[in-house]
mmCIF file of C-alpha atoms and ligand atoms in Angstrom:
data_model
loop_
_atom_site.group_PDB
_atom_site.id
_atom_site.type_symbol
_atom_site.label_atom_id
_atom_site.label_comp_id
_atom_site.label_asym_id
_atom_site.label_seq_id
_atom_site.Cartn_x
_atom_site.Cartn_y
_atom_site.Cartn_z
ATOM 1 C CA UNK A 1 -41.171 -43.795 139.336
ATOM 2 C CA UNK A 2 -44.396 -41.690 139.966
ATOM 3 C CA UNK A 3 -48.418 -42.036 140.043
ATOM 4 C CA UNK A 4 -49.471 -41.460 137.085
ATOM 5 C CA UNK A 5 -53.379 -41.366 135.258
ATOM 6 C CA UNK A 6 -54.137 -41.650 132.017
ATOM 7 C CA UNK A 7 -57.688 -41.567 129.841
ATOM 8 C CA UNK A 8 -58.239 -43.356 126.574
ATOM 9 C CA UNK A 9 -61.533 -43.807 124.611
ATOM 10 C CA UNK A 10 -62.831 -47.317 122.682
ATOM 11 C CA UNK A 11 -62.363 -47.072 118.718
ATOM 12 C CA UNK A 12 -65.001 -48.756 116.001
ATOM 13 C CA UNK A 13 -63.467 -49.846 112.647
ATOM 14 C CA UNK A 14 -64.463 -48.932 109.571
ATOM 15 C CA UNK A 15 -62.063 -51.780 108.475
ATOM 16 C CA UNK A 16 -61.654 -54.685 110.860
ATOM 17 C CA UNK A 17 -58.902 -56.118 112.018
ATOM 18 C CA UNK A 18 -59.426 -60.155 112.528
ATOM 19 C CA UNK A 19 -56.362 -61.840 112.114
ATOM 20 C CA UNK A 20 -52.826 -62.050 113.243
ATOM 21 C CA UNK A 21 -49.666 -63.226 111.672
ATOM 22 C CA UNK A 22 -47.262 -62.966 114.941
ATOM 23 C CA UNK A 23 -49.342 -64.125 118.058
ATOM 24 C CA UNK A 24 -46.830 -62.687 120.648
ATOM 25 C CA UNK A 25 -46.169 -59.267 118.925
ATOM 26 C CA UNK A 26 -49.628 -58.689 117.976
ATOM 27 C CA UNK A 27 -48.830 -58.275 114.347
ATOM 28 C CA UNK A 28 -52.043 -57.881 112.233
ATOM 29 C CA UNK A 29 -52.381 -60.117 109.195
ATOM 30 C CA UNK A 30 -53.771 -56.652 107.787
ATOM 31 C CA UNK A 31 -54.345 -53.615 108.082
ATOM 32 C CA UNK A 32 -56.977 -51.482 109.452
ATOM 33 C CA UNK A 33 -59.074 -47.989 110.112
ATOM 34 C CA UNK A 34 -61.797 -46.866 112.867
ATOM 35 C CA UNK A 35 -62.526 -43.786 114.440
ATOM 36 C CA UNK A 36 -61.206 -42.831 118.281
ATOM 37 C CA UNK A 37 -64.960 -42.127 120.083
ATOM 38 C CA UNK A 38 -65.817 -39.301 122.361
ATOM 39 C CA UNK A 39 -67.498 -41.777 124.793
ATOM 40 C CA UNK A 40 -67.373 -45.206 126.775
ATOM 41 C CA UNK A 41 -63.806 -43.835 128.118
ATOM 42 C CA UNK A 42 -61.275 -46.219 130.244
ATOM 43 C CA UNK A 43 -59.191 -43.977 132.912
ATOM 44 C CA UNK A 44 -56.254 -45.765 134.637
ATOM 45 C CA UNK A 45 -54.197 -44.894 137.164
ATOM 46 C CA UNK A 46 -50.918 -46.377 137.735
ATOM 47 C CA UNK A 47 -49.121 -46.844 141.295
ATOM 48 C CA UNK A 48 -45.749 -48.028 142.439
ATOM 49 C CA UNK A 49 -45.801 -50.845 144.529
ATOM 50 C CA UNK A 50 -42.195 -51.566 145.909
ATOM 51 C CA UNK A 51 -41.491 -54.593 147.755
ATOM 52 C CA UNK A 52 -44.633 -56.170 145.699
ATOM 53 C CA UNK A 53 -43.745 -59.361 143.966
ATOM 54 C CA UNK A 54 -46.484 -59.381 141.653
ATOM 55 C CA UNK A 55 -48.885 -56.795 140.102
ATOM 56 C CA UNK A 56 -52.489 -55.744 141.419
ATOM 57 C CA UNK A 57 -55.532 -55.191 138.465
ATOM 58 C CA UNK A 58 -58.455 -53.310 140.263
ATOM 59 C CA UNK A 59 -61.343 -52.827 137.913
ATOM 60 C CA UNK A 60 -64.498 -50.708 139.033
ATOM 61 C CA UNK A 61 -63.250 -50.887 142.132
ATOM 62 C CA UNK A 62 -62.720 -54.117 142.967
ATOM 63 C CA UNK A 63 -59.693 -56.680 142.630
ATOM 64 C CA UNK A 64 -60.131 -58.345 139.469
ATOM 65 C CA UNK A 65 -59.499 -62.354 139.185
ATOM 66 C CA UNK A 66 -56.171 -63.786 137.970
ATOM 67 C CA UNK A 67 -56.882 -64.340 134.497
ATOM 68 C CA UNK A 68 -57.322 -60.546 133.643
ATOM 69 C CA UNK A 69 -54.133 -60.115 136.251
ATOM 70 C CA UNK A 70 -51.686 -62.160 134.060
ATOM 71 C CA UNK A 71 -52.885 -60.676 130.915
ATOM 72 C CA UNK A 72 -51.675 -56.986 132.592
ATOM 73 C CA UNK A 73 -48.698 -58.370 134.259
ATOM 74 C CA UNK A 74 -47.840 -59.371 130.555
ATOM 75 C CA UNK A 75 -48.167 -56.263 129.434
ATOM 76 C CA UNK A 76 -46.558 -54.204 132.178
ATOM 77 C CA UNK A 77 -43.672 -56.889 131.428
ATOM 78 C CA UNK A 78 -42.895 -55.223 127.966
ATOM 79 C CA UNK A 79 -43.014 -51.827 129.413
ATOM 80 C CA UNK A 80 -40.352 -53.261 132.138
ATOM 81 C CA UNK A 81 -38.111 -54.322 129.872
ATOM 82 C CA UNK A 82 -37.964 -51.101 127.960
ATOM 83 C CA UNK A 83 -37.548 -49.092 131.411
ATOM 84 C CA UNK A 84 -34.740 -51.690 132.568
ATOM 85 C CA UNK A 85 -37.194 -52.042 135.685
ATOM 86 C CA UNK A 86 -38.026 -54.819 137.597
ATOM 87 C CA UNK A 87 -40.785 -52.404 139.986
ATOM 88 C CA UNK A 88 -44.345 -53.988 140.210
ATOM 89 C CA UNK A 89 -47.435 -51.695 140.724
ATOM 90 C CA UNK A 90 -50.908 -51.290 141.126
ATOM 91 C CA UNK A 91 -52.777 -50.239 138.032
ATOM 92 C CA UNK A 92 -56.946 -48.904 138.749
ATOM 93 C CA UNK A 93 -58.820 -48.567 135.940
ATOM 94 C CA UNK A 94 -62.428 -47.189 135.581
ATOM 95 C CA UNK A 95 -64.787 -47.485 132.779
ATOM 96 C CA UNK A 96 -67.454 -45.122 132.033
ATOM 97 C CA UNK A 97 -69.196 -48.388 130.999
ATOM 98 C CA UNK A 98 -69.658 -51.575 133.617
ATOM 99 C CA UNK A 99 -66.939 -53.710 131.870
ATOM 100 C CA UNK A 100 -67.913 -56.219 129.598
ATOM 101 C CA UNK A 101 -70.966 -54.188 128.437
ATOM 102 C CA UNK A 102 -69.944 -54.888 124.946
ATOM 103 C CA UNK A 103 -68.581 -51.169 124.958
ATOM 104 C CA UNK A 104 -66.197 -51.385 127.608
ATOM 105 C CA UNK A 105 -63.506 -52.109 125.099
ATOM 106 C CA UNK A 106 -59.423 -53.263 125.686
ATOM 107 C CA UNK A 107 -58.823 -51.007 122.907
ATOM 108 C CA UNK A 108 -59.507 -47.958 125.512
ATOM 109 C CA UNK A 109 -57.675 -50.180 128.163
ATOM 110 C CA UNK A 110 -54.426 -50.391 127.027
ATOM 111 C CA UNK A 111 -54.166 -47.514 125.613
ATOM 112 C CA UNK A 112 -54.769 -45.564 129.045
ATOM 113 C CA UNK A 113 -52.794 -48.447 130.442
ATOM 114 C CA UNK A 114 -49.816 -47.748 128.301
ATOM 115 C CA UNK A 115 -50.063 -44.271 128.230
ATOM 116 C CA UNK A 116 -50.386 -44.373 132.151
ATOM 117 C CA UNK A 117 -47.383 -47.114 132.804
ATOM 118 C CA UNK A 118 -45.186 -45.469 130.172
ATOM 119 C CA UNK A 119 -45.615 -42.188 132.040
ATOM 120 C CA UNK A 120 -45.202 -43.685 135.972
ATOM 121 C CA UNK A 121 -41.903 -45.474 134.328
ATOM 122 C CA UNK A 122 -40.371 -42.370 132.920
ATOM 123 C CA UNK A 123 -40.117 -43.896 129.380
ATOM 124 C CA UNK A 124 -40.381 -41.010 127.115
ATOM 125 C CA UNK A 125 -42.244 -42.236 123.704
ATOM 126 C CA UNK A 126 -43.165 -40.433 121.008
ATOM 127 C CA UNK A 127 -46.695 -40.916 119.402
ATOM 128 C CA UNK A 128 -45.647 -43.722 116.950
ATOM 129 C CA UNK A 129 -43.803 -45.990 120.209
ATOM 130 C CA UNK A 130 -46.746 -45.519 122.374
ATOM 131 C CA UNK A 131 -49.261 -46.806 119.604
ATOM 132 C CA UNK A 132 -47.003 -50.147 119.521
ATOM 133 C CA UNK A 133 -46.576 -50.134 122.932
ATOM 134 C CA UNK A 134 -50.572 -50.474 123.138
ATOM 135 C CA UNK A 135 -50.786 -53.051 120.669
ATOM 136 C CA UNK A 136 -48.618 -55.233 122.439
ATOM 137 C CA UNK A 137 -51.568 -55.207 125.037
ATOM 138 C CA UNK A 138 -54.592 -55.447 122.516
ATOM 139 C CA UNK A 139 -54.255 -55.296 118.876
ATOM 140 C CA UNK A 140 -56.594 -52.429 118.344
ATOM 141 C CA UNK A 141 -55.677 -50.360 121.498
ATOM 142 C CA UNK A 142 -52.560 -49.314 119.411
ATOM 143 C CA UNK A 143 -55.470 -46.953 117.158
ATOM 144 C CA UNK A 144 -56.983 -45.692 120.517
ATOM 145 C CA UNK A 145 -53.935 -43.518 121.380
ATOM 146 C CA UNK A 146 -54.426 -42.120 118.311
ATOM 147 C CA UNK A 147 -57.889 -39.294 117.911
ATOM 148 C CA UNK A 148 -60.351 -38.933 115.395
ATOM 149 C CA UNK A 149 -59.834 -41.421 112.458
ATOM 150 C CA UNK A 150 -56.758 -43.897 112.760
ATOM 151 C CA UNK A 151 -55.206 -46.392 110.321
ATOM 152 C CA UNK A 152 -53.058 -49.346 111.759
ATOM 153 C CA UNK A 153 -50.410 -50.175 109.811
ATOM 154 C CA UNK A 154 -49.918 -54.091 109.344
ATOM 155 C CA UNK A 155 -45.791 -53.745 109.452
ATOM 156 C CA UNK A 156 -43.494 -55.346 111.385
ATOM 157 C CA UNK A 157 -42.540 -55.000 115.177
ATOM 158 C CA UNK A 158 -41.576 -51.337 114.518
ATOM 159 C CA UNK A 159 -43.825 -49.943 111.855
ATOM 160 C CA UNK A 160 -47.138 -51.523 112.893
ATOM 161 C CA UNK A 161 -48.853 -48.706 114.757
ATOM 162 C CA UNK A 162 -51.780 -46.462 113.826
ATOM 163 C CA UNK A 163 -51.402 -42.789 112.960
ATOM 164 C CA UNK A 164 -54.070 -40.583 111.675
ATOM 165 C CA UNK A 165 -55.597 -40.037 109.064
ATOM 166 C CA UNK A 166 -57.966 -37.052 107.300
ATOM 167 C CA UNK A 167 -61.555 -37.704 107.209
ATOM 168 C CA UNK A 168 -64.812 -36.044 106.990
ATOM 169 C CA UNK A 169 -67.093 -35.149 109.951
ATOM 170 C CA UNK A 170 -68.725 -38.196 110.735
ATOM 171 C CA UNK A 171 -71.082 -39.175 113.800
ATOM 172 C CA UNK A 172 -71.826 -42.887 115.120
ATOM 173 C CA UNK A 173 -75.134 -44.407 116.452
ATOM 174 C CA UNK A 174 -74.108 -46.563 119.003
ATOM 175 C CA UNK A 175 -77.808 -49.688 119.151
ATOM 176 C CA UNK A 176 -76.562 -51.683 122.298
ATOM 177 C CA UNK A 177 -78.901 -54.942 121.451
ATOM 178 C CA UNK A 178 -76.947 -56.921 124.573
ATOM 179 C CA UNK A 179 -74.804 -55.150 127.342
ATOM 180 C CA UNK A 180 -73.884 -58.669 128.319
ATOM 181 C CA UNK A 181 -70.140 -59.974 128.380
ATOM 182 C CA UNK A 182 -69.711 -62.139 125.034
ATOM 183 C CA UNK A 183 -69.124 -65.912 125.179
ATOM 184 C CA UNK A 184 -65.970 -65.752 123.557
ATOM 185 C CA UNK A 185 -62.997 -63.304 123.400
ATOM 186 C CA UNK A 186 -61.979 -61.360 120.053
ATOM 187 C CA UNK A 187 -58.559 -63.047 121.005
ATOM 188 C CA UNK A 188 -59.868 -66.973 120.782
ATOM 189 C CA UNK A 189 -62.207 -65.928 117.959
ATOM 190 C CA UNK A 190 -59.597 -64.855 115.638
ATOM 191 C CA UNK A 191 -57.066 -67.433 116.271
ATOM 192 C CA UNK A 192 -59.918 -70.098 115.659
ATOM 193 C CA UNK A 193 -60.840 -68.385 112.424
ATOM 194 C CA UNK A 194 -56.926 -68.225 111.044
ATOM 195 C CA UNK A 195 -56.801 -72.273 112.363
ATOM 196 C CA UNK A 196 -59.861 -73.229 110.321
ATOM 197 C CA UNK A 197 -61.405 -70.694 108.134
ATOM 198 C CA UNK A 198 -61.089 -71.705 104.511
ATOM 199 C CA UNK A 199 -61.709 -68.147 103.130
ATOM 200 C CA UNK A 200 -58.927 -66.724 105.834
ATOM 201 C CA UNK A 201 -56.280 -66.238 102.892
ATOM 202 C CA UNK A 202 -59.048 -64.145 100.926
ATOM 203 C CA UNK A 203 -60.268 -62.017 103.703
ATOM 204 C CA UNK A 204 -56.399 -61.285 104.495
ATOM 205 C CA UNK A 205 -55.643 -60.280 100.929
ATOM 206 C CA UNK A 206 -59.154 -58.227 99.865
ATOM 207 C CA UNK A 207 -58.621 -56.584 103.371
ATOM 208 C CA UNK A 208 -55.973 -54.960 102.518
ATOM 209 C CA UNK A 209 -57.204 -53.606 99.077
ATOM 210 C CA UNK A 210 -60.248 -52.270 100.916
ATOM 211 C CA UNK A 211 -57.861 -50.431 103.337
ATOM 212 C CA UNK A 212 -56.448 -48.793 100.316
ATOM 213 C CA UNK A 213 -59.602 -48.003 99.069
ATOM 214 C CA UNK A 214 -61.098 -46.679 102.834
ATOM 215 C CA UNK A 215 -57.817 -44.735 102.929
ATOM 216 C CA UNK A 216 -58.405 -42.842 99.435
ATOM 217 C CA UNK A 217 -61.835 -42.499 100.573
ATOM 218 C CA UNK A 218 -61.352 -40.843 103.834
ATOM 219 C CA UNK A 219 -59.080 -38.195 101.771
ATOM 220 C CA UNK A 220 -61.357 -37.354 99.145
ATOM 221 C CA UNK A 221 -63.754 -37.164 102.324
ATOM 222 C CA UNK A 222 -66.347 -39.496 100.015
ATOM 223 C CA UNK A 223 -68.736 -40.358 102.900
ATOM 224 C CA UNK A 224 -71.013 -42.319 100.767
ATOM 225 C CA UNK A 225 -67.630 -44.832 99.655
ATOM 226 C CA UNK A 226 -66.699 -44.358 103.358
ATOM 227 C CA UNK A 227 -70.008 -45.845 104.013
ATOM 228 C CA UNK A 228 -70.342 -48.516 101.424
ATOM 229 C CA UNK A 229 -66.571 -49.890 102.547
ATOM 230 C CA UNK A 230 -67.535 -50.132 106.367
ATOM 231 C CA UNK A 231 -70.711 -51.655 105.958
ATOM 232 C CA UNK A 232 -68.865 -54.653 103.219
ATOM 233 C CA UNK A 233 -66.507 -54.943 105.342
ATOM 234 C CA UNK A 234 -67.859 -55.393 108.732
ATOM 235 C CA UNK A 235 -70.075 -58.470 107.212
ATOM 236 C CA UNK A 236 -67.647 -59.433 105.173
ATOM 237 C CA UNK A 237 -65.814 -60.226 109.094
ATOM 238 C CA UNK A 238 -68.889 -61.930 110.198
ATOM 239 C CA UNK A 239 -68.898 -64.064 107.556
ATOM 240 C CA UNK A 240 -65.847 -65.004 108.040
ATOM 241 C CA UNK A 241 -66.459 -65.676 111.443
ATOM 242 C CA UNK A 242 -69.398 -67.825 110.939
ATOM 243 C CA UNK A 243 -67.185 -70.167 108.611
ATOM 244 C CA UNK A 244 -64.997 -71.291 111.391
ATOM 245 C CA UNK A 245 -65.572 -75.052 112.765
ATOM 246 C CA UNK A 246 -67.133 -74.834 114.977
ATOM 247 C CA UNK A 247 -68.678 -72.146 113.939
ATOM 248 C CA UNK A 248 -69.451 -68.616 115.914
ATOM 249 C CA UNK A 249 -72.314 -66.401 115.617
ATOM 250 C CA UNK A 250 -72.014 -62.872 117.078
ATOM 251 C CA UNK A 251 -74.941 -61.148 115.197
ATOM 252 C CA UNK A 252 -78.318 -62.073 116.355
ATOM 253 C CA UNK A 253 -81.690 -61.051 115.054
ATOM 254 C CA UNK A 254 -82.447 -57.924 116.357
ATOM 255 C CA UNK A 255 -78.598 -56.600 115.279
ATOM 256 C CA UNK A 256 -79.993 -58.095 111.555
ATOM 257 C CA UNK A 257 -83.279 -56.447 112.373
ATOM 258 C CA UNK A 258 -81.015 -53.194 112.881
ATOM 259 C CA UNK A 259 -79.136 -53.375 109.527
ATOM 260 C CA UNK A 260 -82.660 -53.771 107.844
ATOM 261 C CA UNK A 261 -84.010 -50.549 109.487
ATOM 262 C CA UNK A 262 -80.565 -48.954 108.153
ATOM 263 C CA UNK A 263 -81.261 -50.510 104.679
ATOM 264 C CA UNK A 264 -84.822 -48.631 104.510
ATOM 265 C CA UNK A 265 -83.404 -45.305 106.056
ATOM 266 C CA UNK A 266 -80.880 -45.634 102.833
ATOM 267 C CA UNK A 267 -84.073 -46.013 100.789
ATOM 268 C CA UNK A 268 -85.597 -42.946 102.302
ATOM 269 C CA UNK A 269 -82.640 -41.014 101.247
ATOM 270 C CA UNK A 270 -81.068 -40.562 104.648
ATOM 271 C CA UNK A 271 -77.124 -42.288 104.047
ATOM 272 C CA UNK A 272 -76.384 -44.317 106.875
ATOM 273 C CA UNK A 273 -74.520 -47.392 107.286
ATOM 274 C CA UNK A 274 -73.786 -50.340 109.907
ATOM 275 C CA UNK A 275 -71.305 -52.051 111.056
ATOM 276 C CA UNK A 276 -70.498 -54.749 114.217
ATOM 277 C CA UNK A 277 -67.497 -55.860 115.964
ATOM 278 C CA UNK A 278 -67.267 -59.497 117.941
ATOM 279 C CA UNK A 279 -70.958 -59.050 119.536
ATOM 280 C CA UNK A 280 -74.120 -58.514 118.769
ATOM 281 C CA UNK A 281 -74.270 -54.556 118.904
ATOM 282 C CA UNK A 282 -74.495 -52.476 115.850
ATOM 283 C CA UNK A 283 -73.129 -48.963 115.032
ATOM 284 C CA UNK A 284 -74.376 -47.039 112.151
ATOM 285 C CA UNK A 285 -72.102 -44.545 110.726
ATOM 286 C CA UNK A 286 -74.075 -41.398 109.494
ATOM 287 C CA UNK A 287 -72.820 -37.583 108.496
ATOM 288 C CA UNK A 288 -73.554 -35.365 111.685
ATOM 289 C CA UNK A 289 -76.604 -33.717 110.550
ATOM 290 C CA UNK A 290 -78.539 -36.799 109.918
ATOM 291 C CA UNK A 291 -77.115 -38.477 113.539
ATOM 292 C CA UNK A 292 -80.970 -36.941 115.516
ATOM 293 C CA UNK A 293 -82.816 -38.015 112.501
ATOM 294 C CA UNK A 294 -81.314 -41.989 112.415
ATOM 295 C CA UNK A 295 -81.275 -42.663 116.237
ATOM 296 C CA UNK A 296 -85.062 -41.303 116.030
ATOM 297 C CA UNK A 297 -85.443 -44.262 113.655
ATOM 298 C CA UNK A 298 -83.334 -46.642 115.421
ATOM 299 C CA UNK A 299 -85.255 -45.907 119.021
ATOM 300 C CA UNK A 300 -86.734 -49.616 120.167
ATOM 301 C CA UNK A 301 -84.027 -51.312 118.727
ATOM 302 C CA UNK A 302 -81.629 -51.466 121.708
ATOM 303 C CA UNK A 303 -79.686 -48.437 123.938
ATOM 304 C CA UNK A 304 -79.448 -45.295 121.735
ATOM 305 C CA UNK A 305 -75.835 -43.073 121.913
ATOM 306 C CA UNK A 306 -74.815 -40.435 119.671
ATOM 307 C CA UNK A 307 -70.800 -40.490 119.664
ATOM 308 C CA UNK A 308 -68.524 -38.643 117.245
ATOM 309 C CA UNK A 309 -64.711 -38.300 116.779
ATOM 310 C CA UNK A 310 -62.296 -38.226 120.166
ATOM 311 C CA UNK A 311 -59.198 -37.342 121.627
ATOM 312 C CA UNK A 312 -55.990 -39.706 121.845
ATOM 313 C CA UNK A 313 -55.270 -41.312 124.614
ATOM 314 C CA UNK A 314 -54.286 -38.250 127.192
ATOM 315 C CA UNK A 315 -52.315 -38.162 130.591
ATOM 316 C CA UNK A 316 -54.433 -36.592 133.302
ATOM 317 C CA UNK A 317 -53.193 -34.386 136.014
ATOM 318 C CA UNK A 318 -52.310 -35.039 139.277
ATOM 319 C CA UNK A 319 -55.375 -35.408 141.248
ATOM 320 C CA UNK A 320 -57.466 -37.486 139.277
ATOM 321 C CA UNK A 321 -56.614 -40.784 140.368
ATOM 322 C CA UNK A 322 -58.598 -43.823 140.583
ATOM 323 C CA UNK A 323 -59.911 -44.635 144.021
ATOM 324 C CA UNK A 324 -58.286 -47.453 145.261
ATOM 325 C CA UNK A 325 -60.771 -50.656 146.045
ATOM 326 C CA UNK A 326 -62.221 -51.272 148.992
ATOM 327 C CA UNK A 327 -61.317 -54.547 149.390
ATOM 328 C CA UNK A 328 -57.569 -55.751 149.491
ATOM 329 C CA UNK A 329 -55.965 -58.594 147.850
ATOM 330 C CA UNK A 330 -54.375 -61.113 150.726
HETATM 331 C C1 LIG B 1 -63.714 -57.118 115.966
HETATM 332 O O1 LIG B 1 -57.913 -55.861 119.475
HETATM 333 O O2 LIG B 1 -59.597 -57.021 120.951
HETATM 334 O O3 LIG B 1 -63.024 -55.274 117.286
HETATM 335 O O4 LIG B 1 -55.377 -58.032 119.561
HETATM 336 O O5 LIG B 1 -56.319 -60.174 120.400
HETATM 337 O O6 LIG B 1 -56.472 -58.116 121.805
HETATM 338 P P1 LIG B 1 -56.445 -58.681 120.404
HETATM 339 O O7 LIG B 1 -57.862 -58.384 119.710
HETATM 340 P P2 LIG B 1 -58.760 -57.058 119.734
HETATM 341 O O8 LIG B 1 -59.694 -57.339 118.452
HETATM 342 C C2 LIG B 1 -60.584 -56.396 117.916
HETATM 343 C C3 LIG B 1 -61.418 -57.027 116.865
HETATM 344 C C4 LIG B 1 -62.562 -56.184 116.327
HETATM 345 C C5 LIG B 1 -62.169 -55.469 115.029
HETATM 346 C C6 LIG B 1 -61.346 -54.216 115.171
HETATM 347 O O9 LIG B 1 -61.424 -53.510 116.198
HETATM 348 O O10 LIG B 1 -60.638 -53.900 114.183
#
């Protein structure tokens, strides 16, 4: 075993993954596409800890709590098994973000985690294993190891990862409304939703038409389908959402107010289009000459970014490891 540090960038999908149909595999009930940003990255280092009976998380620096502990001793478990290894380590993981800003994703989480703790436990994986080894930490980290534009295959245990896939040039304005952490998890969302949603069959089936279509969209590089697809879609999930019992809201007025403002630029002639994951933030998909002119129009509606297409998830070399915390775990 070795140190080992790994980067990965957050992805946005164009079509959403909500839904799974094997809880403990992270099997998708569909699905889905999103682009690999150039921003908001995760970088993780991983260290072997022998003679440690458990596993340390230290997150910006500190030791995180034992909730967030478990879920990466979980993890690390799979990648155990497949290295026949019983070793526990230390695993120190940075975001360009502070985590929990809405941006701070798991998707760029596990997939520096995975790409890290495959690498410090000599497995050697090719591109398709370490997108399912991801996903077994967070269902969309498995399209984070991939760059640019992704598609997740729904599958089974061994064909559901994300490879990628051509696509036009296309930027993302990134409106933070709310860096705040958001009440509920993706996780607990979407297993409420499959419990109690009555439309859940018909989002699982239409889903995976509109991947088809997204798919034959990105190849005939058709921004303007591209567009109309992500922005269905994406509300098509919040609706969804909001027909759980109890229900749950993620979009608030201002991310509405956003989608208006996008809904006039359209009028105006500029093409843009929006889209949300499980918060209240709202990214609007544009072509890359029109990104200046739409976060000029979007300025006052929340934190402005510009992001565009990024790498995989990448090992790092040695000497960029995360600084260990300054406080230590009794
Ligand atoms: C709204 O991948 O975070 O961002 O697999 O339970 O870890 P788990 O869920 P997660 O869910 C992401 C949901 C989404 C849509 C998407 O990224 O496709």
């Amino acid at each position: 075993m070795r140190t080992t540090t790994a980067r990965a960038y957050p992805n946005i999908a164009l079509v959403k993954y909500w839904g799974k149909r094997d809880e403990a595999r992270i099997l998708p009930a569909a699905g889905s596409l999103s682009m690999t940003l150039d921003a908001f990255e995760t970088t993780t280092t991983v260290v072997p800890a022998p003679g440690r009976a458990t596993d340390i998380l230290e997150l910006d620096g500190e030791v995180a709590d034992e909730e967030a502990t478990r879920r990466i001793t979980a993890f690390l478990d799979h990648v155990r098994a497949l290295a026949g290894s019983e070793q526990r380590v230390i695993v120190r993981s940075t975001n360009s973000v502070p985590t929990g800003a809405g941006l701070a994703s798991s998707a760029s989480g596990f997939a520096a985690l995975a790409t890290a703790a495959a690498a410090a436990f000599d497995l050697d994986l090719d591109d398709r294993a370490l997108s399912r080894l991801a996903r077994l930490g967070s269902g969309s980290a498995c399209r984070s190891t991939v760059p640019g534009v992704a598609v997740w295959h729904a599958g089974d245990d061994e064909t559901s990862f994300a490879e990628p896939v051509e696509a036009p040039d296309m930027r993302m304005v990134v409106v933070t409304v709310d860096p705040g952490r958001k009440a509920i998890s993706s996780r607990t969302a979407m297993r409420l939703t499959a419990a109690t949603s009555p439309f859940y069959d018909a989002w699982v089936t239409s889903t995976e038409q509109s991947l088809a279509d997204m798919v034959e969209a990105c190849e005939d590089k058709d921004f303007t389908r591209i567009g109309e697809i992500t922005e269905s879609h994406g509300l098509r999930m919040h609706a969804l959402i909001q027909s759980t019992m109890p229900p749950i809201r993620f979009l608030r007025p201002q991310s509405i107010a956003i989608y208006d403002a996008v809904e006039k630029l359209r009028e105006t002639g500029i093409e843009a289009y929006s889209t949300a994951d499980a918060g209240p933030n709202v990214v609007v998909l544009v072509r890359p000459g029109d990104a200046e002119a739409v976060a000029t129009a979007l300025n006052g509606y929340g934190q402005i970014r510009i992001v565009g297409p990024g790498p995989g998830a990448q090992l790092l070399p040695e000497g960029s490891e995360v600084p260990a915390a300054t406080e230590e775990r009794p």
